[in-house]
Amino acid sequence: MNVITRAGLQAWLQDLADSRRLLAPQVVEDVVLFRPVDDIRTSAALDPNAPRPAMSIKEAFFPPTERLMLIEPQADPDTPGRRRVRLTETLPEAEQVIFGVRPCDARGMAVLDAAFLEAAPPDPYYARRREGTTLIGLACKEMGPSCFCRSVGGGPDDSRHVDVFLSETEEGYVVQVITERGRALLDGVPLSESDAERPSSALSDPIAVPDPLAWPAYFEDPFWGQMSERCLSCRICAYVCPTCRCFDVRDEPVESQAGSDRFERLRCWDSCSSAGYRRIAGGHNPRSSEGQRLRNRFFCKFYYYPLQYGPSACTGCGRCIDACPVNVDITEVLGHLVTG
Amino acid sequence: MSHTEAIRARARQLLEEKQVSCVIGYEVGPRGRTRPTFIYAPDQIDRLVWNSACTHNLTRYLPGRLKVGKPGEPPPRVAVVVKPCDSRAIHVLLAESQFGREQVHVIGVACEGIMDARSDGGQAELQARCRRCRERMPVLADDVIGEAPSLPAELDPDEDLARLEAMTAAERTEFWLAQFDRCIRCYACRQACPMCNCPICLFERDDSLWVGIGIRLNEKRAFHLGRAYHLAGRCIGCDECERVCPMHIPIGLLNRHLAAEVNRAFGFQAGVAPVLGPLVTVLRDGEVHP
């Protein structure tokens, strides 16, 4: 196995931070978030005890808000006095490296890829960022109390879906090159050969997860209504989720320019848990009750998505469990479907 | 009799006598976390608990349940378990005609303070808001569970508020923009708040009339400052907004700052009595609309 020392990793990451955009876990007030890093020593990237970042790496590919195009009126050269509308596509520039990617978040990228890239038409904004990004994964030494990645096809030492995968050992980090892009990123970085085996992560027992085909029978279950009574209909679960990918699109004036006639087409995060999400013209709302909305979130993860794209859309990261203010618990939902 | 037993006994009686259709209280979920629960029948009573993690302000659920009524039927009536801070929210909701006093049976609990949930397994300690609080008994209740516990010898001073008030306006702006920058506009603060009960939030209109859909600093500033103004003279300081914030934005501090201003200017504290707040809602003593 190839090993990089702690000092070697720090030097490598500092090189990356100096030469391009590097995102890594940072403590912002008391929240751990992926943020651009200038000085690797001030980040939480190399702190082995740093908790799971509050947000997944999703926002580096599918940001909370992005401009899709600029909309500007222009004089029509052919007809004096008339104006034309000029639409300018605004594709992102994104050469970036993300360090400290957890296996659950990396698998989240595979879930997003299926929806944004592999299903036609591919999303050019997402594609640009995805093509320009290199992922350095980091094994979790143990699973947290709310983690259940093993139950949904992942694991704390699952090295798929990243470009380079690191596992911490006593000597430093065992380095696995997963893709050619990862090999290129490591070009010239001093690694040493070692007999060290890749360390294994401490595993928690998996929970039972129902088969996708078991879900339709529970569509009318009163459980959803009961579960949703305490639901606040906020959007925390969707926004912290590595795979929730719903958005709203609206044309709005370009901000901070009073009297401006320039507009932008914005794409912003949205969530099926909010009351207005499913409202349609005329005011009808097919998912007007909290129970219908909560049901949709779980059906989407474990039935609609698998039906359309393949494996379940939940990566077992446990963020929604920990962030929910009223303890709506995705594993409790799965348990209900298993035990009936 | 423990508080849990007393709450269960009262809930049983209220449901058996059909005085209420539902008791809103606390239960412990399968993961051991305390959470809101809704009890409709005597055989569900044993789910009700009282413990030091009963942090949620359950009055948040009242307007949604009590404003809906069917013509020709008596208005809905529920019971709710409240702490002293939560009970003040009912005063504000009553003053704002969200429901009638007869529609809610208030089970008030004498409060020794609520513990911070610690995910790291560390020693739990009283929530910061409770270390500053001298209230031990609900301001309104149909039943009171427990005797008034003694006050601690000393309350924590509000050092964060003192620091904020010592700042210049420019420093405060900088401080708050740095905080709002983390906001993801998940609306959990609004959704957890008993006072945020507008049928359509002005920050979430389809026509972007007041603020757009962007999750950017400008929109986040408009949301947080706008919400704070709407709560000035109404916020009862339960700090649920701050507790639920996944980005740990000190929203409670913003509300305390405005509450302190309202107290200075009007000598008014929200929820102590069932009267409307003096700010933006009432004109008196010769005040006129500008």
XYZ file of C-alpha atoms in Angstrom:
630
model
C 0.000 0.000 0.000
C 1.076 3.588 -0.614
C 1.210 5.791 2.434
C 1.440 9.550 2.823
C 2.667 10.959 6.121
C 0.617 13.529 8.023
C 3.188 16.204 7.177
C 3.149 15.046 3.561
C -0.634 15.304 3.396
C -0.582 18.749 4.935
C 2.013 19.918 2.405
C 0.051 18.396 -0.487
C -3.196 20.016 0.580
C -1.455 23.366 1.048
C -0.067 23.038 -2.484
C -3.568 22.347 -3.762
C -4.972 25.310 -1.820
C -2.285 27.562 -3.289
C -2.741 26.426 -6.874
C -6.523 26.042 -7.202
C -9.792 26.146 -5.349
C -9.713 23.646 -2.498
C -12.827 22.931 -0.451
C -12.351 21.213 2.899
C -14.183 20.988 6.220
C -13.855 24.222 8.175
C -15.280 25.193 11.529
C -17.477 28.244 10.938
C -18.553 29.464 14.379
C -19.320 26.007 15.734
C -20.616 24.425 12.536
C -18.419 22.275 10.291
C -18.930 23.190 6.633
C -17.082 22.602 3.364
C -15.528 25.962 2.563
C -12.679 27.201 0.334
C -9.376 26.879 2.195
C -6.391 29.222 2.014
C -4.360 27.944 4.946
C -4.846 24.253 5.568
C -3.663 24.637 9.179
C -6.700 26.755 10.011
C -9.169 24.251 8.566
C -10.679 21.235 10.249
C -9.499 19.081 7.333
C -6.826 17.264 9.299
C -8.648 17.071 12.614
C -9.460 13.376 12.999
C -12.123 14.192 15.601
C -14.015 16.784 13.555
C -17.681 15.851 13.360
C -19.498 15.121 10.113
C -19.919 18.393 8.192
C -23.395 19.836 8.690
C -23.945 20.046 4.936
C -22.942 17.486 2.313
C -20.717 18.226 -0.676
C -23.890 18.541 -2.769
C -23.730 22.331 -2.600
C -20.415 22.362 -4.494
C -22.216 20.909 -7.546
C -25.788 22.008 -7.052
C -25.451 25.305 -5.170
C -28.352 26.725 -3.138
C -28.684 29.478 -5.746
C -27.264 29.777 -9.219
C -27.883 32.004 -12.205
C -28.847 30.025 -15.275
C -28.940 32.948 -17.653
C -28.875 36.708 -17.904
C -31.817 38.436 -19.563
C -31.108 41.895 -21.011
C -33.084 44.165 -23.277
C -31.106 45.621 -26.166
C -31.820 48.092 -28.913
C -32.945 46.339 -32.089
C -30.481 47.415 -34.810
C -33.003 46.660 -37.564
C -35.968 48.540 -36.152
C -35.217 51.847 -34.394
C -37.267 52.306 -31.243
C -37.768 48.610 -30.691
C -35.897 46.429 -28.284
C -34.817 42.842 -28.362
C -34.156 40.547 -25.450
C -30.727 39.028 -25.238
C -30.367 35.762 -23.325
C -26.862 34.839 -22.150
C -26.225 31.415 -20.719
C -24.047 31.625 -17.609
C -22.209 28.334 -17.225
C -20.017 28.061 -14.138
C -16.229 27.937 -14.153
C -15.255 25.231 -11.740
C -11.805 23.759 -11.312
C -11.861 22.555 -7.760
C -10.685 19.842 -5.404
C -12.765 18.700 -2.443
C -10.909 17.116 0.444
C -12.410 15.083 3.265
C -15.309 13.637 1.285
C -17.082 10.987 3.335
C -18.136 7.770 1.595
C -21.829 8.596 2.115
C -21.458 11.980 0.429
C -19.453 10.417 -2.394
C -22.221 7.903 -2.998
C -24.612 10.856 -2.962
C -22.798 12.130 -6.031
C -23.571 8.877 -7.842
C -27.242 9.405 -6.972
C -27.160 12.980 -8.268
C -25.241 11.930 -11.398
C -27.985 9.515 -12.359
C -30.554 12.287 -12.260
C -28.509 15.246 -13.547
C -26.110 13.598 -16.016
C -27.128 10.130 -17.042
C -30.768 10.877 -17.750
C -31.202 12.947 -20.903
C -30.929 15.846 -21.229
C -27.876 16.255 -18.996
C -27.791 19.369 -16.850
C -24.954 21.537 -18.241
C -24.466 23.520 -15.020
C -24.104 20.430 -12.895
C -21.992 18.754 -15.590
C -19.496 21.632 -15.679
C -18.922 21.462 -11.954
C -18.767 17.705 -11.922
C -16.212 17.633 -14.752
C -14.066 20.229 -13.051
C -14.001 18.651 -9.613
C -11.632 16.102 -8.091
C -12.767 14.304 -4.948
C -10.374 13.197 -2.214
C -12.269 10.771 -0.021
C -11.567 9.990 3.598
C -12.613 6.799 5.355
C -14.679 7.175 8.509
C -12.911 5.351 11.316
C -16.234 4.482 12.864
C -19.916 4.983 12.181
C -21.714 7.704 14.110
C -24.812 7.005 16.235
C -27.184 7.988 13.414
C -25.180 6.536 10.514
C -26.638 3.616 8.547
C -24.618 3.708 5.316
C -24.063 -0.061 5.477
C -27.807 -0.635 5.244
C -28.181 1.264 1.969
C -25.306 -0.102 -0.063
C -22.397 1.927 1.295
C -19.930 1.706 4.132
C -17.590 3.864 6.214
C -14.626 2.614 4.157
C -16.369 2.452 0.777
C -13.794 3.870 -1.666
C -16.015 4.053 -4.738
C -17.213 7.356 -6.190
C -14.076 9.400 -5.366
C -10.807 9.972 -7.230
C -8.385 9.352 -4.359
C -9.280 7.583 -1.130
C -7.406 8.007 2.142
C -7.615 5.885 5.299
C -5.889 7.079 8.442
C -3.278 4.785 10.024
C -0.630 5.232 12.664
C 1.958 6.148 10.022
C -0.239 8.632 8.206
C -2.792 7.835 5.542
C -3.054 4.854 3.229
C -3.559 6.259 -0.279
C -5.672 4.490 -2.882
C -5.782 5.867 -6.396
C -9.287 5.251 -7.705
C -9.345 7.165 -11.014
C -6.941 8.591 -13.571
C -7.926 12.038 -12.401
C -6.841 11.032 -8.924
C -3.530 9.716 -10.268
C -2.898 13.033 -11.972
C -3.635 14.960 -8.793
C -1.060 12.873 -6.943
C 1.608 13.421 -9.618
C 4.883 14.310 -7.867
C 3.475 13.849 -4.383
C 5.920 11.813 -2.236
C 4.349 8.524 -1.178
C 6.098 5.693 0.579
C 5.565 1.980 0.124
C 4.430 0.323 3.302
C 3.366 -3.108 4.426
C 0.519 -1.464 6.281
C -2.844 -2.907 5.428
C -5.669 -0.522 4.830
C -7.196 -0.077 8.285
C -10.724 -1.328 8.684
C -13.501 0.883 10.013
C -15.557 0.036 13.058
C -18.957 -1.071 11.824
C -22.382 -0.702 13.384
C -25.013 -3.358 12.819
C -27.089 -2.734 9.696
C -30.787 -2.027 9.965
C -33.405 -3.777 7.866
C -34.409 -1.838 4.758
C -37.594 -2.782 2.912
C -37.488 -3.776 -0.736
C -38.575 -0.956 -3.092
C -41.524 -3.065 -4.203
C -42.855 -3.155 -0.628
C -43.572 0.574 -0.642
C -46.756 0.969 -2.724
C -48.745 -1.109 -0.222
C -48.036 1.559 2.391
C -49.196 4.531 0.337
C -52.456 4.914 2.255
C -50.996 3.934 5.630
C -52.256 6.187 8.468
C -48.662 6.108 9.713
C -47.776 9.072 7.450
C -50.411 11.255 9.014
C -49.335 10.266 12.520
C -45.643 10.737 11.785
C -46.258 14.125 10.241
C -48.261 15.574 13.115
C -45.108 16.912 14.697
C -43.375 17.705 11.372
C -42.757 21.456 11.129
C -42.744 21.434 7.293
C -39.354 23.113 7.306
C -36.736 22.131 4.770
C -33.846 21.017 6.926
C -34.048 17.351 5.931
C -33.964 18.154 2.227
C -31.275 20.799 2.437
C -28.829 18.762 4.530
C -29.490 15.657 2.398
C -26.698 14.660 -0.011
C -29.246 13.529 -2.611
C -32.323 15.791 -2.380
C -32.148 17.749 -5.589
C -35.439 19.586 -6.126
C -35.252 23.174 -7.270
C -37.379 26.126 -8.241
C -36.649 28.403 -11.200
C -37.727 32.021 -11.382
C -36.827 35.131 -13.382
C -35.996 38.034 -11.093
C -34.455 41.494 -11.468
C -30.690 41.485 -11.039
C -30.275 42.556 -7.456
C -28.779 45.819 -6.199
C -29.564 47.709 -9.369
C -32.494 50.014 -8.799
C -34.384 50.726 -12.000
C -32.350 48.144 -13.846
C -34.088 46.268 -16.589
C -31.706 43.340 -16.422
C -33.118 40.097 -15.186
C -31.634 36.768 -14.294
C -33.024 33.273 -14.376
C -32.312 31.747 -10.988
C -32.325 28.168 -9.887
C -32.674 27.717 -6.121
C -33.096 24.783 -3.794
C -36.652 23.794 -3.018
C -38.154 21.005 -0.974
C -41.208 18.792 -1.214
C -41.739 19.297 2.507
C -42.819 22.904 2.046
C -46.514 23.597 1.692
C -46.253 25.525 -1.578
C -44.025 23.061 -3.393
C -46.784 21.117 -5.089
C -49.320 23.935 -5.461
C -50.497 24.273 -9.037
C -52.247 26.912 -11.109
C -55.636 27.728 -9.664
C -54.415 27.099 -6.136
C -55.062 23.366 -5.916
C -52.488 21.453 -3.901
C -52.394 17.685 -4.434
C -50.084 17.369 -1.429
C -51.766 19.817 0.880
C -51.328 17.854 4.103
C -48.102 17.365 6.005
C -48.559 13.604 5.886
C -48.725 13.593 2.087
C -45.593 15.697 1.924
C -43.660 13.593 4.399
C -44.711 10.429 2.598
C -43.417 11.847 -0.653
C -39.976 12.445 0.793
C -39.605 8.804 1.820
C -41.274 7.372 -1.275
C -38.938 9.471 -3.392
C -35.860 8.112 -1.637
C -36.843 4.451 -1.587
C -39.414 3.908 -4.332
C -39.684 6.636 -7.005
C -35.935 7.080 -7.387
C -35.117 3.337 -7.517
C -37.948 2.890 -10.014
C -36.389 5.474 -12.305
C -32.651 5.247 -11.719
C -31.578 2.185 -9.767
C -30.453 1.933 -6.141
C -32.103 3.852 -3.326
C -31.448 7.566 -3.110
C -30.579 7.482 0.591
C -26.903 7.168 1.494
C -27.457 6.628 5.216
C -25.479 9.693 6.262
C -27.901 10.332 9.128
C -27.897 14.119 8.766
C -31.680 14.390 8.520
C -31.991 12.357 11.722
C -29.692 14.629 13.670
C -30.878 17.923 12.229
C -34.649 17.352 12.494
C -35.933 19.639 15.270
C -38.778 17.246 16.139
C -37.124 13.857 15.623
C -38.762 12.685 12.417
C -36.495 9.696 11.890
C -35.930 8.012 8.535
C -34.838 4.763 10.226
C -38.093 4.707 12.175
C -39.943 4.941 8.857
C -37.910 2.060 7.425
C -38.562 0.061 10.585
C -42.285 0.619 10.214
C -42.263 -0.755 6.686
C -40.208 -3.763 7.733
C -42.332 -4.696 10.727
C -45.608 -3.501 9.198
C -46.445 11.760 42.012
C -43.891 12.536 39.290
C -44.629 15.218 36.728
C -45.010 12.469 34.117
C -47.618 10.655 36.204
C -49.457 13.887 36.934
C -49.560 14.855 33.257
C -50.812 11.381 32.299
C -53.519 11.429 34.972
C -54.771 14.819 33.828
C -54.618 13.846 30.150
C -56.561 10.651 30.855
C -59.316 12.561 32.592
C -59.541 15.211 29.869
C -59.798 12.592 27.116
C -62.174 10.267 28.969
C -64.487 13.144 29.797
C -64.178 14.287 26.180
C -63.195 17.756 27.329
C -60.559 17.827 24.624
C -60.017 15.923 21.367
C -56.261 15.757 21.687
C -53.507 16.272 24.233
C -50.329 17.778 22.808
C -47.392 16.753 24.957
C -44.013 15.062 24.873
C -42.935 11.481 24.234
C -39.594 9.725 23.932
C -38.929 8.291 20.457
C -37.200 4.994 19.679
C -33.805 6.709 19.525
C -34.306 8.057 23.051
C -34.965 11.601 21.888
C -37.801 13.588 23.428
C -40.238 14.954 20.862
C -43.751 16.352 20.483
C -46.604 13.875 20.551
C -50.336 13.965 19.937
C -52.563 11.810 22.132
C -56.161 11.117 21.111
C -57.222 8.158 23.240
C -56.700 6.973 26.814
C -54.838 3.874 25.603
C -52.076 6.137 24.177
C -51.586 7.999 27.464
C -48.492 6.078 28.503
C -46.521 7.719 25.718
C -46.679 11.047 27.554
C -43.569 12.003 29.506
C -42.007 14.960 31.245
C -38.211 15.231 31.398
C -35.410 17.769 31.187
C -35.323 17.488 27.378
C -38.877 18.830 26.842
C -37.511 21.802 24.951
C -40.069 22.152 22.138
C -42.589 24.966 22.410
C -45.787 23.023 21.709
C -47.958 26.140 21.398
C -46.563 26.239 17.864
C -49.131 23.573 17.002
C -52.139 25.447 18.423
C -53.177 27.921 15.698
C -53.114 25.254 12.990
C -55.337 22.953 15.043
C -57.687 25.500 16.572
C -58.372 27.859 13.691
C -59.963 25.135 11.612
C -63.550 24.626 12.609
C -66.517 23.159 10.798
C -69.684 25.242 10.520
C -72.355 24.045 12.935
C -69.870 22.177 15.106
C -68.371 23.436 18.347
C -64.874 24.877 17.868
C -62.058 22.357 18.315
C -60.575 22.104 21.803
C -57.205 20.605 22.710
C -54.948 20.373 25.739
C -51.318 21.390 25.584
C -48.385 20.880 27.931
C -46.457 24.109 28.465
C -43.465 25.439 30.311
C -43.601 28.970 31.763
C -41.959 30.459 28.658
C -44.346 28.577 26.356
C -47.330 29.762 28.383
C -46.528 33.361 27.479
C -46.880 32.452 23.825
C -50.510 31.538 24.514
C -51.096 35.039 25.877
C -49.787 36.565 22.670
C -51.808 34.168 20.501
C -54.968 34.939 22.485
C -54.387 38.684 22.209
C -53.952 38.249 18.461
C -57.243 36.328 18.232
C -55.656 33.158 16.884
C -58.146 31.107 18.928
C -60.399 31.477 21.920
C -59.319 30.887 25.502
C -62.018 28.218 25.840
C -60.427 26.242 22.991
C -57.288 25.335 24.865
C -56.799 23.494 28.124
C -53.382 24.498 29.390
C -51.413 21.952 31.408
C -48.647 24.105 32.826
C -45.541 22.555 34.320
C -43.390 24.071 37.035
C -40.027 24.355 35.357
C -36.515 23.828 36.634
C -35.014 24.549 33.245
C -34.326 22.456 30.180
C -31.072 20.708 29.398
C -29.076 21.169 26.216
C -29.197 18.095 24.028
C -25.618 16.999 23.602
C -24.855 14.838 20.611
C -21.247 14.333 21.741
C -22.213 12.451 24.876
C -20.799 15.164 27.135
C -22.333 16.191 30.426
C -25.661 17.874 29.770
C -26.087 21.361 31.155
C -28.949 23.801 31.440
C -29.729 25.632 28.214
C -28.293 29.139 28.137
C -31.775 30.663 28.033
C -32.726 28.762 31.190
C -29.611 29.946 33.007
C -30.877 33.498 32.432
C -34.503 32.768 33.314
C -36.238 33.462 36.621
C -39.652 32.128 35.637
C -40.627 28.915 37.322
C -44.419 28.885 37.019
C -46.655 29.332 33.943
C -48.365 32.716 33.554
C -51.552 30.989 32.537
C -52.672 27.423 33.113
C -55.779 25.400 33.791
C -53.720 22.870 35.733
C -50.315 23.373 37.252
C -48.094 20.335 37.577
C -45.523 20.564 40.370
C -44.512 23.091 43.009
C -42.443 26.159 42.219
C -38.779 25.121 42.324
C -36.359 27.478 43.992
C -34.481 29.976 41.902
C -30.735 29.619 41.553
C -28.838 32.100 43.710
C -27.538 33.874 40.647
C -28.750 34.099 37.097
C -26.370 34.231 34.165
C -25.975 37.732 32.792
C -26.782 38.040 29.082
C -23.199 38.604 28.010
C -23.931 38.115 24.313
C -26.581 40.833 24.412
C -24.285 43.174 26.335
C -21.585 42.604 23.737
C -24.034 43.262 20.913
C -25.365 46.457 22.498
C -21.832 47.736 22.986
C -21.167 47.484 19.248
C -21.542 50.368 16.831
C -24.254 50.029 14.211
C -21.611 49.227 11.600
C -20.111 46.515 13.797
C -23.529 45.035 14.427
C -24.236 44.964 10.699
C -20.977 43.164 10.103
C -21.673 40.703 12.904
C -25.143 39.838 11.689
C -24.229 39.568 8.015
C -21.488 37.092 8.952
C -24.108 35.071 10.827
C -26.794 35.286 8.134
C -24.230 34.194 5.563
C -24.533 30.628 6.868
C -28.339 30.591 6.550
C -29.690 28.051 4.074
C -33.224 29.467 4.120
C -34.671 26.205 5.376
C -37.298 28.211 7.310
C -36.955 25.961 10.369
C -36.814 29.075 12.611
C -40.081 30.319 11.169
C -41.747 26.931 11.231
C -40.851 26.311 14.876
C -42.124 29.728 15.982
C -45.605 30.024 17.531
C -45.774 33.662 16.420
C -44.929 32.918 12.783
C -48.420 31.882 11.761
C -49.151 33.984 8.678
C -51.072 31.925 6.110
C -48.608 33.081 3.436
C -45.219 34.264 4.615
C -44.207 37.480 2.884
C -40.782 35.942 2.270
C -42.264 33.053 0.348
C -44.650 34.648 -2.087
C -44.828 33.201 -5.572
C -44.494 36.679 -7.072
C -41.242 37.598 -5.230
C -42.968 40.854 -4.264
C -40.803 41.653 -1.249
C -37.897 39.255 -1.547
C -36.791 36.849 -4.248
C -36.202 33.130 -3.987
C -32.406 33.420 -3.908
C -30.532 31.804 -1.044
C -27.989 34.617 -1.083
C -26.909 37.161 1.491
C -29.327 39.894 0.368
C -32.359 37.654 0.624
C -31.163 36.078 3.861
C -30.665 39.514 5.425
C -34.137 40.567 4.329
C -35.619 37.393 5.779
C -33.916 37.508 9.163
C -34.269 41.238 9.765
C -37.825 41.232 8.483
C -38.761 38.320 10.674
C -37.111 39.960 13.690
C -39.140 43.157 13.190
C -42.312 41.128 12.937
C -41.455 39.518 16.259
C -40.517 42.695 18.096
C -42.942 43.018 21.011
C -44.326 39.542 20.214
C -41.406 37.165 20.733
C -41.619 35.496 24.129
C -38.034 34.235 24.035
C -38.504 30.478 23.918
C -35.418 30.353 21.666
C -36.842 27.531 19.571
C -35.723 29.391 16.424
C -32.145 29.216 17.607
C -32.364 25.630 18.814
C -33.700 24.319 15.502
C -31.255 26.264 13.299
C -28.982 23.727 11.587
C -26.432 26.489 10.997
C -26.359 27.646 14.650
C -27.280 31.238 13.836
C -27.930 33.071 17.139
C -31.456 34.087 16.130
C -32.540 34.259 19.770
C -29.967 36.985 20.352
C -31.495 39.064 17.566
C -34.906 38.664 19.156
C -33.620 39.487 22.647
C -32.016 42.634 21.300
C -35.348 43.816 19.905
C -37.213 42.705 23.035
C -34.805 44.807 25.107
C -35.488 47.817 22.859
C -39.235 47.304 23.199
C -38.890 47.061 26.969
C -36.805 50.246 27.089
C -39.130 52.209 24.819
C -42.498 50.924 26.002
C -41.873 49.112 29.296
C -43.468 46.090 27.639
C -42.683 42.379 27.761
C -44.473 40.039 25.401
C -46.834 37.464 26.833
C -46.857 38.503 30.467
C -50.527 39.370 29.975
C -52.955 38.626 27.118
C -52.608 42.060 25.534
C -51.373 43.154 22.142
C -47.801 44.339 21.818
C -47.388 48.111 21.648
C -45.140 48.031 18.627
C -46.768 48.344 15.171
C -50.059 46.927 16.413
C -51.457 49.598 18.748
C -51.608 53.399 18.578
C -52.320 55.251 21.790
C -51.623 58.372 23.845
C -52.071 60.608 20.858
C -49.913 58.536 18.529
C -51.066 58.819 14.965
C -50.344 56.927 11.827
C -47.614 58.924 10.040
